Short mmCIF file of C-alpha atoms in Angstrom, two decimals:
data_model
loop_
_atom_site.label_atom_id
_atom_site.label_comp_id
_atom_site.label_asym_id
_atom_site.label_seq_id
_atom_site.Cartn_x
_atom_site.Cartn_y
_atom_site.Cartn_z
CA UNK A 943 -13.37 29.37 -3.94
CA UNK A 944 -11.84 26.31 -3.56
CA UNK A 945 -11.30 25.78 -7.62
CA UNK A 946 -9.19 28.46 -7.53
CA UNK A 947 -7.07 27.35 -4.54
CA UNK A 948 -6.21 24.22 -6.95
CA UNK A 949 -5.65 25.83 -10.01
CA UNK A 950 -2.55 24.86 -12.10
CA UNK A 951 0.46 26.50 -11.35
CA UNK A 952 2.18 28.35 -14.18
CA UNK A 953 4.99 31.35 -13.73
CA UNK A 954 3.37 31.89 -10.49
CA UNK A 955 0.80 33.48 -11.29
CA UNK A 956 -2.05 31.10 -9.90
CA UNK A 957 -3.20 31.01 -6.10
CA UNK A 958 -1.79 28.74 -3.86
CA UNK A 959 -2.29 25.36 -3.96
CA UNK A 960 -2.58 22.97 -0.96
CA UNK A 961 -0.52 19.89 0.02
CA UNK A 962 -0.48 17.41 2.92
CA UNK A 963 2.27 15.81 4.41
CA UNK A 964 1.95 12.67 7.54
CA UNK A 965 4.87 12.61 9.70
CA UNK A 966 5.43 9.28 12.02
CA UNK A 967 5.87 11.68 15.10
CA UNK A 968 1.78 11.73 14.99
CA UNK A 969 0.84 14.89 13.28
CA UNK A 970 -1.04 15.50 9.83
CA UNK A 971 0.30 19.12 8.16
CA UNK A 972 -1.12 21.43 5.63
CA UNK A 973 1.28 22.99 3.83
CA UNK A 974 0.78 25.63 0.64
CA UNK A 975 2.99 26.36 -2.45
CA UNK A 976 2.62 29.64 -4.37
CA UNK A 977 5.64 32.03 -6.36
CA UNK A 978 7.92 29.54 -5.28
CA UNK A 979 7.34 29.38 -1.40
CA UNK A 980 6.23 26.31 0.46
CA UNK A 981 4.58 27.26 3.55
CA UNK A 982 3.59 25.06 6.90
CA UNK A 983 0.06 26.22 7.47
CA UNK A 984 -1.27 24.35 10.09
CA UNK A 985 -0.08 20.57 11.80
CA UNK A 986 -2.31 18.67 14.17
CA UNK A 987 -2.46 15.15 16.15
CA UNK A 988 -4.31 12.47 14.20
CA UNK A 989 -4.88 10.71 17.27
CA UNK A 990 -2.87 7.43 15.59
CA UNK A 991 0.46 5.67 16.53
CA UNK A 992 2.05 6.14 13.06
CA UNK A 993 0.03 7.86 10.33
CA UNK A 994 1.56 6.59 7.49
CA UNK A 995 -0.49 7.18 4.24
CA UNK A 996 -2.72 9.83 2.73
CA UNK A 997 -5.38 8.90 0.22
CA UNK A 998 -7.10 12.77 -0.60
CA UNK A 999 -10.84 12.56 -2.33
CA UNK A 1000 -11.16 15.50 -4.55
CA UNK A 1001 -14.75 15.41 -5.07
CA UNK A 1002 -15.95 14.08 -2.08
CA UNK A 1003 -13.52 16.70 -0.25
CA UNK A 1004 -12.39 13.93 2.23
CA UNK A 1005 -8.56 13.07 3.18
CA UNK A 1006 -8.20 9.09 4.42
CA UNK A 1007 -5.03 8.54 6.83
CA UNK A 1008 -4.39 5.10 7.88
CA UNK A 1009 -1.90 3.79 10.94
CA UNK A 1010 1.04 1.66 10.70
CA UNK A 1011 0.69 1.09 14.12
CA UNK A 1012 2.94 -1.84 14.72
CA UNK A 1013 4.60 -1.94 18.33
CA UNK A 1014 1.71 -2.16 20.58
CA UNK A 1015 0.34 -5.55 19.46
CA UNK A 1016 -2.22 -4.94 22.16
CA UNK A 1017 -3.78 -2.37 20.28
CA UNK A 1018 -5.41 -1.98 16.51
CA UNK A 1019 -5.01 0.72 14.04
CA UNK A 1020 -7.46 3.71 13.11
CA UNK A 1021 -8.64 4.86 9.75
CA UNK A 1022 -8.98 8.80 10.11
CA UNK A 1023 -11.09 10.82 7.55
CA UNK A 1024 -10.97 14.31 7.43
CA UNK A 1025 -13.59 16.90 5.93
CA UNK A 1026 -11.70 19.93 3.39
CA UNK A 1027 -12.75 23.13 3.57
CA UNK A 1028 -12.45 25.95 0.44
CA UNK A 1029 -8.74 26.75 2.50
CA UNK A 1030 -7.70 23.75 2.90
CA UNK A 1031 -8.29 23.54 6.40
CA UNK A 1032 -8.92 19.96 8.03
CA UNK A 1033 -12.17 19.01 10.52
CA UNK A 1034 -11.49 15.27 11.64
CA UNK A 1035 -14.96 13.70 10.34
CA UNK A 1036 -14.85 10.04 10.99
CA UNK A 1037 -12.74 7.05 11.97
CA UNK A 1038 -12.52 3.21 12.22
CA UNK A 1039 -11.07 0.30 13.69
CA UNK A 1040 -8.78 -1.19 11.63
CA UNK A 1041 -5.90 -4.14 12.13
CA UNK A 1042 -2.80 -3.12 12.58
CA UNK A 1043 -0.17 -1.76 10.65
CA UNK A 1044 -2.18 0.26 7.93
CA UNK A 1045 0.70 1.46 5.20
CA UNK A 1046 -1.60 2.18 1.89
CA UNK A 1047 -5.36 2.78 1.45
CA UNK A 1048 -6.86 3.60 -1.98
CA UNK A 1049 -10.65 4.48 -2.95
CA UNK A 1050 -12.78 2.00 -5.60
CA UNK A 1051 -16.34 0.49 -5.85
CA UNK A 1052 -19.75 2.27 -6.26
CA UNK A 1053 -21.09 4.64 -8.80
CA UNK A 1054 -18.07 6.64 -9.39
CA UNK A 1055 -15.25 4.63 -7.54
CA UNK A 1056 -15.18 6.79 -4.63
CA UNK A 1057 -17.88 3.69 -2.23
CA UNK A 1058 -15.07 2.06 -0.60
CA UNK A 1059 -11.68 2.28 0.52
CA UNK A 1060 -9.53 -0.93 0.94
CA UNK A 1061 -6.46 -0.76 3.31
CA UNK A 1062 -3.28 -2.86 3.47
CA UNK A 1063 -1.81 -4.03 6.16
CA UNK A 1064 1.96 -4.92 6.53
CA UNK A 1065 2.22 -6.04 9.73
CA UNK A 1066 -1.23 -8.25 9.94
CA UNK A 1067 -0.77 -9.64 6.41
CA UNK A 1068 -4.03 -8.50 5.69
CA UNK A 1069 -6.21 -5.86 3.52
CA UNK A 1070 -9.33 -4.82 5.12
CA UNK A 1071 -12.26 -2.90 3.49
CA UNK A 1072 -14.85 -0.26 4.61
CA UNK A 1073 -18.16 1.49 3.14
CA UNK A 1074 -17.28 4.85 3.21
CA UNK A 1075 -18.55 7.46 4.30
CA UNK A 1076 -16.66 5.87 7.63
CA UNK A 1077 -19.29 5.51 10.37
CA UNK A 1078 -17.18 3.92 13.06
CA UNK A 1079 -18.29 -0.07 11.75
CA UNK A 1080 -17.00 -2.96 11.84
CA UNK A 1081 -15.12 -3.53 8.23
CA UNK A 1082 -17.07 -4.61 5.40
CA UNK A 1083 -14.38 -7.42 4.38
CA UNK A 1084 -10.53 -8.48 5.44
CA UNK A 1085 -8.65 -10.58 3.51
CA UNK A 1086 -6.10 -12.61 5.10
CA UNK A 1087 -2.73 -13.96 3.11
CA UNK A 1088 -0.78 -16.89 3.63
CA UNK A 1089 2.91 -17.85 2.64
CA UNK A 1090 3.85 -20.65 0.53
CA UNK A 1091 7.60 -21.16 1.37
CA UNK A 1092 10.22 -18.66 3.10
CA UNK A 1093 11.38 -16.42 0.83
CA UNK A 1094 14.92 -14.82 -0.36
CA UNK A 1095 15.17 -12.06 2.18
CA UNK A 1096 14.25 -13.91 5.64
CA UNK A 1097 13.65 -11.25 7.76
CA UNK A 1098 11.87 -9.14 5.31
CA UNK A 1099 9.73 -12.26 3.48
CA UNK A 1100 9.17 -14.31 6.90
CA UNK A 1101 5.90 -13.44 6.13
CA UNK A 1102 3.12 -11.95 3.33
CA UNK A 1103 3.49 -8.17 3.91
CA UNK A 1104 0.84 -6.30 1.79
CA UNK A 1105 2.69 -2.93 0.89
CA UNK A 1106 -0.01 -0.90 -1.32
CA UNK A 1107 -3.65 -1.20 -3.07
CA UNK A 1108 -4.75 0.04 -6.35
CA UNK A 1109 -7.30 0.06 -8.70
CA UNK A 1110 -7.00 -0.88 -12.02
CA UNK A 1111 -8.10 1.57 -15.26
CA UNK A 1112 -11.15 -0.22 -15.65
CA UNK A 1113 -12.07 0.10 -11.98
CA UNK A 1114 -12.95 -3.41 -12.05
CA UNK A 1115 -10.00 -5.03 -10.11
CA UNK A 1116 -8.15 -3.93 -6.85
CA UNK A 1117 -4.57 -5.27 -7.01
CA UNK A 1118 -2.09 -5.44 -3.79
CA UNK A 1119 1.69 -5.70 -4.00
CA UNK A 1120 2.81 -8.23 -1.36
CA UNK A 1121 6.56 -7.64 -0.85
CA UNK A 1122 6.44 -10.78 1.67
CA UNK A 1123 5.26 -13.45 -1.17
CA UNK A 1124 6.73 -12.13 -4.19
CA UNK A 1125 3.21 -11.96 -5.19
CA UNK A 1126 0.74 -9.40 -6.35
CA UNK A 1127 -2.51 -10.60 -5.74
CA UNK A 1128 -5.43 -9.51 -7.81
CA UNK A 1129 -9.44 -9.10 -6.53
CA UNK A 1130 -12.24 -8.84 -8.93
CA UNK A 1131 -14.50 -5.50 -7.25
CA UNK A 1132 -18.04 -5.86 -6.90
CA UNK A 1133 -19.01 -2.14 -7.67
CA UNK A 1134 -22.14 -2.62 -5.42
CA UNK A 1135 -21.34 -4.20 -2.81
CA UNK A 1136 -17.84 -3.08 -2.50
CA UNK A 1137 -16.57 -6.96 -1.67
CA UNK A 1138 -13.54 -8.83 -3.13
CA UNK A 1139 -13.16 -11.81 -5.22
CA UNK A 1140 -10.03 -12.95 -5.22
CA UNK A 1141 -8.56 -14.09 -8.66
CA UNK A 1142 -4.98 -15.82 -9.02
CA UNK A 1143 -2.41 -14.30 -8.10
CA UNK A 1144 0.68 -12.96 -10.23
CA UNK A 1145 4.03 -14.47 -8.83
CA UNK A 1146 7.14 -11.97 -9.60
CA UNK A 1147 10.65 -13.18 -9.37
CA UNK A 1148 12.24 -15.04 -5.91
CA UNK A 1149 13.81 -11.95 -3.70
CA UNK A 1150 11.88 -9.27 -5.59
CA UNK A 1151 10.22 -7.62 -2.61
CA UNK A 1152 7.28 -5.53 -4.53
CA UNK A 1153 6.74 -2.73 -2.76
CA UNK A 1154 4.53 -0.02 -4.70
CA UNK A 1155 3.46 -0.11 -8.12
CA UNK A 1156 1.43 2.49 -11.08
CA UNK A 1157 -0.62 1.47 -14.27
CA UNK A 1158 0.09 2.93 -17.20
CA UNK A 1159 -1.94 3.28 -20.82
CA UNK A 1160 -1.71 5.34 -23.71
CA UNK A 1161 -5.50 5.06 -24.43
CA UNK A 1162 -8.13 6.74 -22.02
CA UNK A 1163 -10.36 4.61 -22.91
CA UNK A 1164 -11.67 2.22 -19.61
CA UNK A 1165 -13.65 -0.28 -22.56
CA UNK A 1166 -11.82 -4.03 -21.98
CA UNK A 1167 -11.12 -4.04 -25.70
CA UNK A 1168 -8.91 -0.66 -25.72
CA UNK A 1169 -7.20 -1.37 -21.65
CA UNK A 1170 -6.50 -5.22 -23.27
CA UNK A 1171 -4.43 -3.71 -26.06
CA UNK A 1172 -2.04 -1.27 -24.19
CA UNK A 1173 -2.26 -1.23 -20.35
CA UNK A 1174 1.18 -2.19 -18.18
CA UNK A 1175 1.52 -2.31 -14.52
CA UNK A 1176 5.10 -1.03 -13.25
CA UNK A 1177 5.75 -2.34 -10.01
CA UNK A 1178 8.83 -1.10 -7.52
CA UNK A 1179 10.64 -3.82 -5.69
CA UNK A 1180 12.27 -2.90 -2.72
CA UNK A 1181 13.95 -6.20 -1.83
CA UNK A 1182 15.66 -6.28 -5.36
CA UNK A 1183 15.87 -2.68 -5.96
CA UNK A 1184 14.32 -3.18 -9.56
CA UNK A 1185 11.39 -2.30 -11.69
CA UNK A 1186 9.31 -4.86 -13.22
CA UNK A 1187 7.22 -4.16 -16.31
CA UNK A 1188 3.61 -6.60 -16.69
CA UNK A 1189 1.63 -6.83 -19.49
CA UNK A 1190 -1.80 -6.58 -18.55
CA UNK A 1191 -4.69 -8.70 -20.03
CA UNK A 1192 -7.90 -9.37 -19.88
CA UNK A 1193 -9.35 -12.24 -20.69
CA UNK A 1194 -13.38 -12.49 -21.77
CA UNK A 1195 -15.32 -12.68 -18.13
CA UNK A 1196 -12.32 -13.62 -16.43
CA UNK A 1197 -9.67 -12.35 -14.25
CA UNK A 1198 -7.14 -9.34 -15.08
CA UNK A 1199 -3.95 -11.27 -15.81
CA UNK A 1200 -0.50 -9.97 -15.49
CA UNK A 1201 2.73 -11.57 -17.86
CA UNK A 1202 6.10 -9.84 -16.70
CA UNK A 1203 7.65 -8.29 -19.46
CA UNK A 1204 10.93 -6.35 -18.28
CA UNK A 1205 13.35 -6.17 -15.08
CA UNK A 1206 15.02 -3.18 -15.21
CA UNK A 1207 17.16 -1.10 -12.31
CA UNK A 1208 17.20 2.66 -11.57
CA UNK A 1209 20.66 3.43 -12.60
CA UNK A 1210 21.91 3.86 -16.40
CA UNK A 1211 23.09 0.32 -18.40
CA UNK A 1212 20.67 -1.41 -16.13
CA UNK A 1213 23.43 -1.08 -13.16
CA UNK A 1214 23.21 -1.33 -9.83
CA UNK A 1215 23.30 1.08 -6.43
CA UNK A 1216 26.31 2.98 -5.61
CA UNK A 1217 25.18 1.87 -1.92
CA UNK A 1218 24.45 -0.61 -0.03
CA UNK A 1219 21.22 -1.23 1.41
CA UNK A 1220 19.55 1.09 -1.45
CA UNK A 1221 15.96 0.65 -2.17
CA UNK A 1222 13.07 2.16 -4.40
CA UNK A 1223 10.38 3.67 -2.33
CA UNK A 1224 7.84 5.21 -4.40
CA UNK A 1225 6.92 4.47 -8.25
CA UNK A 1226 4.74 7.30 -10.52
CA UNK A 1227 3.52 7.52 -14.31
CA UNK A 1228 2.96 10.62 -15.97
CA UNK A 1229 2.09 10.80 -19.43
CA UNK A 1230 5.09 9.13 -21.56
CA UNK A 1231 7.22 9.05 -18.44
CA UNK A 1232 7.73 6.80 -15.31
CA UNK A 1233 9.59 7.79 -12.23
CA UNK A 1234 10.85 5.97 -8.83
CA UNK A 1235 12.46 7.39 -5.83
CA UNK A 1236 15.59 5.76 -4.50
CA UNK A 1237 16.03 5.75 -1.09
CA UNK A 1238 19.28 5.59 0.59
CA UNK A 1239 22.11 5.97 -2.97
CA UNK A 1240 23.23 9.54 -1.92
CA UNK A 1241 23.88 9.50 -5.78
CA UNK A 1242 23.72 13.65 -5.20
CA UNK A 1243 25.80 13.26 -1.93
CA UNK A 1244 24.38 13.86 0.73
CA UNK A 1245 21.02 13.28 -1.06
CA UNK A 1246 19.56 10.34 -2.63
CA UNK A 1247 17.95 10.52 -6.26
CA UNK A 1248 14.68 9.84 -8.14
CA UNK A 1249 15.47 8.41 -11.22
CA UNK A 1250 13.26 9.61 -14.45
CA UNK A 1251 12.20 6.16 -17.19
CA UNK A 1252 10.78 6.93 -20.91
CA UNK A 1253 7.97 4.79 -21.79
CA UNK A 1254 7.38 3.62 -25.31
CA UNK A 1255 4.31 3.62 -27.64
CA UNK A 1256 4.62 -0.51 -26.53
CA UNK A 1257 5.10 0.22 -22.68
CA UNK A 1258 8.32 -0.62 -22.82
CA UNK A 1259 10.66 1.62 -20.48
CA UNK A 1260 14.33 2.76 -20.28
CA UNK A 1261 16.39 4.84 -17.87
CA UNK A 1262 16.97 8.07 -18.98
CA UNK A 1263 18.07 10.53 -15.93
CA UNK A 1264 18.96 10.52 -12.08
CA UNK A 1265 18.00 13.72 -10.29
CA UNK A 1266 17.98 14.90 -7.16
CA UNK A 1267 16.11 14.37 -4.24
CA UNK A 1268 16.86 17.24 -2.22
CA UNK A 1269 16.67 14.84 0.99
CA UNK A 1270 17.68 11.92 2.66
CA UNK A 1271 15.19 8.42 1.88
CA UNK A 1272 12.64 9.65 -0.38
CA UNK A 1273 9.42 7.75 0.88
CA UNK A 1274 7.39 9.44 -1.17
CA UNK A 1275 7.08 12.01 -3.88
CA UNK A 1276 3.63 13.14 -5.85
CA UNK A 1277 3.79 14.64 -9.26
CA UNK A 1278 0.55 17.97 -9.36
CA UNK A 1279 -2.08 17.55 -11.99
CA UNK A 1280 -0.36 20.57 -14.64
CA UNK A 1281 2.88 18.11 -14.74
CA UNK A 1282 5.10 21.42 -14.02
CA UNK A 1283 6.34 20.65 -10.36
CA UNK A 1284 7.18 17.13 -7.91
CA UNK A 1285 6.58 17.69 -4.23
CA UNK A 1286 8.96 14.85 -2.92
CA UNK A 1287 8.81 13.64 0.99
CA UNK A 1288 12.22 12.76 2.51
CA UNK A 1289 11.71 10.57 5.26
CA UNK A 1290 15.12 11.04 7.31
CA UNK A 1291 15.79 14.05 6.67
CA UNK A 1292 12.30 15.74 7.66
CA UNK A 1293 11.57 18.25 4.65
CA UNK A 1294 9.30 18.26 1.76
CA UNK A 1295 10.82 19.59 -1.36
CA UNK A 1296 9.57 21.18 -4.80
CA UNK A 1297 11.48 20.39 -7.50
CA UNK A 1298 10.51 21.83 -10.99
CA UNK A 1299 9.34 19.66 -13.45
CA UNK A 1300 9.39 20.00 -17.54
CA UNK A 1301 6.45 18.42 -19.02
CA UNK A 1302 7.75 18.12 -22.63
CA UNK A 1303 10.82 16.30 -21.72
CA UNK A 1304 9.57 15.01 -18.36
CA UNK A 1305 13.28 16.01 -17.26
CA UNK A 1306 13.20 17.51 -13.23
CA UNK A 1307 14.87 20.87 -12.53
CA UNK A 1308 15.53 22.89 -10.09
CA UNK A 1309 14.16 23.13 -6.43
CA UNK A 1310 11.72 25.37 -6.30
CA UNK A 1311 11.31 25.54 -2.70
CA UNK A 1312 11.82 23.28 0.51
CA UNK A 1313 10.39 22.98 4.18
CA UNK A 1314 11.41 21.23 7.38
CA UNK A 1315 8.66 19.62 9.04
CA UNK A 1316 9.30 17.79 12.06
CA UNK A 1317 7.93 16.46 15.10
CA UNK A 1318 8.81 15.20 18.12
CA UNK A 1319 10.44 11.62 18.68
CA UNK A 1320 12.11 9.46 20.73
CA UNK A 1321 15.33 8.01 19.34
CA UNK A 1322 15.20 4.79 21.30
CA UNK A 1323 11.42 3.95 20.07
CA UNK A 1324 11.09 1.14 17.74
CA UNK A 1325 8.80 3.48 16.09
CA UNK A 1326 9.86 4.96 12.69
CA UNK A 1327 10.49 8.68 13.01
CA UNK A 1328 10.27 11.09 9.77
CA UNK A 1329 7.90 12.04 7.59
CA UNK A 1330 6.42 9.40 4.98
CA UNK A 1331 3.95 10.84 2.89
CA UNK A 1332 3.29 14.29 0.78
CA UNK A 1333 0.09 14.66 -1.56
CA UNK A 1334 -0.95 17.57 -3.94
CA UNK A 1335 -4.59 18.33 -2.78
CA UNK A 1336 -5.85 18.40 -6.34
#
């Protein structure tokens, strides 16, 4: 039953498929897409301060949500996992004490790099791991970061602010982007035991702010010899509002190693933001193509843009469209599995929008279909408000 729910969608004629969207108001919402309509099929409390991330487990049939709980430094954060049923439908399973400030959780270690999940943590400067299935414990591991020096942007670097984890192609190193340092800091993964080694670190460029980032290969091969040959790491930095390109290597029994190849922006003839205050939120690869969201350029006045990069047989990229948003501050935006439509989360303005996508010329089209999905908040919290995250459940 539930193959069928996720089949590709082509001309409309498959089922529906099922997406999940967390909004900072407290809620987790299913929504489905099918012929074109987007449809809010159930939202419920999490039982978090600011549900900020979803990290969905198509085998296991599990959906992770962490908490960016950040104002009550009285309080932690909690790790919510969620059981999926053949509709879609959510039972709240499990959850765990975390530190606070939870903004990216990702799943590695074990037989089939589904044994952990790792979590960072903005606020904390931290990443903390667990043994999953969650069973209320204490964590299996934190990691604590320091800062060298104050950085370029002093009330945005005054600190090390993890921003996202992720797993290497191999599966053999969990990376975090550290928009605080100017560092991305790299962790050999002990697939048994699900603890961290930490390796050196990778240091980008003073003021670069890296915020998300996506591997890329043209081989599907996860052997050293054929990942050493052709793997790059794109990385978003908000602070900067640039993409860096690193060449990743991998030296014998050593340490992934990352050498920066390319700064580029998201705007044609490397330029720079029509606005002000402009800044890349999320970063994807699909085949031959990269993509970033750029939150807060109104390029497509009112809305802001996601721009569209071609990658080269040498991972080298280049700017090749803007295209709409169909929002205000694109925090996030996931590409589905057949390549043929984005579902994009716009923070400010509440909605999640389908855009068509080509998957010849990786160009996006036109909106397919968009939903408001809000929830209720209180202008005068320091609390974010919006929604931050959309996922295909695929």
């Amino acid at each position: 039953m539930l193959q069928s729910l996720l089949l590709p969608l082509f001309g409309g004629a498959a089922a529906a498929a099922n997406l999940y969207a967390a909004h900072y108001s407290g809620t987790i919402n299913h929504l489905t897409f099918n012929n074109n309509s987007l449809t809010l099929v159930s939202s419920e409390k999490t039982g978090q301060t600011l549900p900020s991330w979803i990290t969905y487990d198509a085998t296991g049939k599990k959906l992770y949500v962490p908490d960016e709980n950040f104002v009550d430094k009285s309080s932690s954060g909690i790790l919510v996992s969620y059981s999926v049923d053949a509709k879609g439908a959510l039972t709240k399973a499990a959850n765990a004490t975390t530190p606070r400030g939870g903004v990216a959780t990702v799943l590695y270690g074990g037989k089939d790099g589904r044994g952990f999940i790792a979590n960072a943590h903005y606020h904390t400067a931290q990443v903390s791991t667990y043994k999953l299935p969650l069973k209320n414990g204490r964590p299996l591991q934190i990691l604590n970061y320091t800062l060298d020096g104050p950085g370029a942007v002093p009330d945005r670097q005054e600190a090390p602010h993890p921003h996202h984890v992720l797993v290497d192609p191999t599966g053999n190193f969990l990376l975090v982007t550290d928009l605080g340092s100017d560092k991305i800091h790299i962790n050999r993964i002990d697939k048994k035991t699900g603890k961290l080694s930490q390796c050196p670190s990778a240091k980008t460029f003073y003021g670069a702010g890296p915020r998300h980032a996506a591997f890329w290969s043209p081989s599907c091969s996860k052997s050293r010899v054929a990942q050493s040959k052709s793997t790059v790491l794109y990385v978003a930095n908000e602070l900067s509002n640039t993409v860096t390109g690193w060449s990743v290597s991998y030296p014998h029994g050593g340490c992934l190693k990352l050498t920066q190849k390319q700064i580029i922006t998201p705007y044609k003839g490397n330029g720079t933001a029509p606005n002000n205050g402009t800044s890349l939120g999320e970063i994807r690869v699909q085949g031959k193509f990269l993509y970033t969201s750029n939150r807060g350029d109104q390029s497509f006045a009112p809305y802001d843009s996601l721009t569209q990069y071609n990658i080269a047989a040498n991972g080298s990229i280049a700017w090749s469209e803007l295209s709409s948003a169909y929002g205000l501050l694109p925090r996030s935006f996931e590409i589905n599995k057949a390549g043929t439509f984005v579902a994009i989360g716009d923070q400010t303005s509440d909605n999640v929008a389908i855009v068509e996508r080509d998957i010849t010329t990786g160009k996006l089209g036109a909106l397919a279909a968009n939903l408001t999905v809000t929830g209720p908040s209180d202008p005068n919290s320091e609390n974010p408000v919006g929604l931050n995250t959309v996922i295909w459940a695929e």
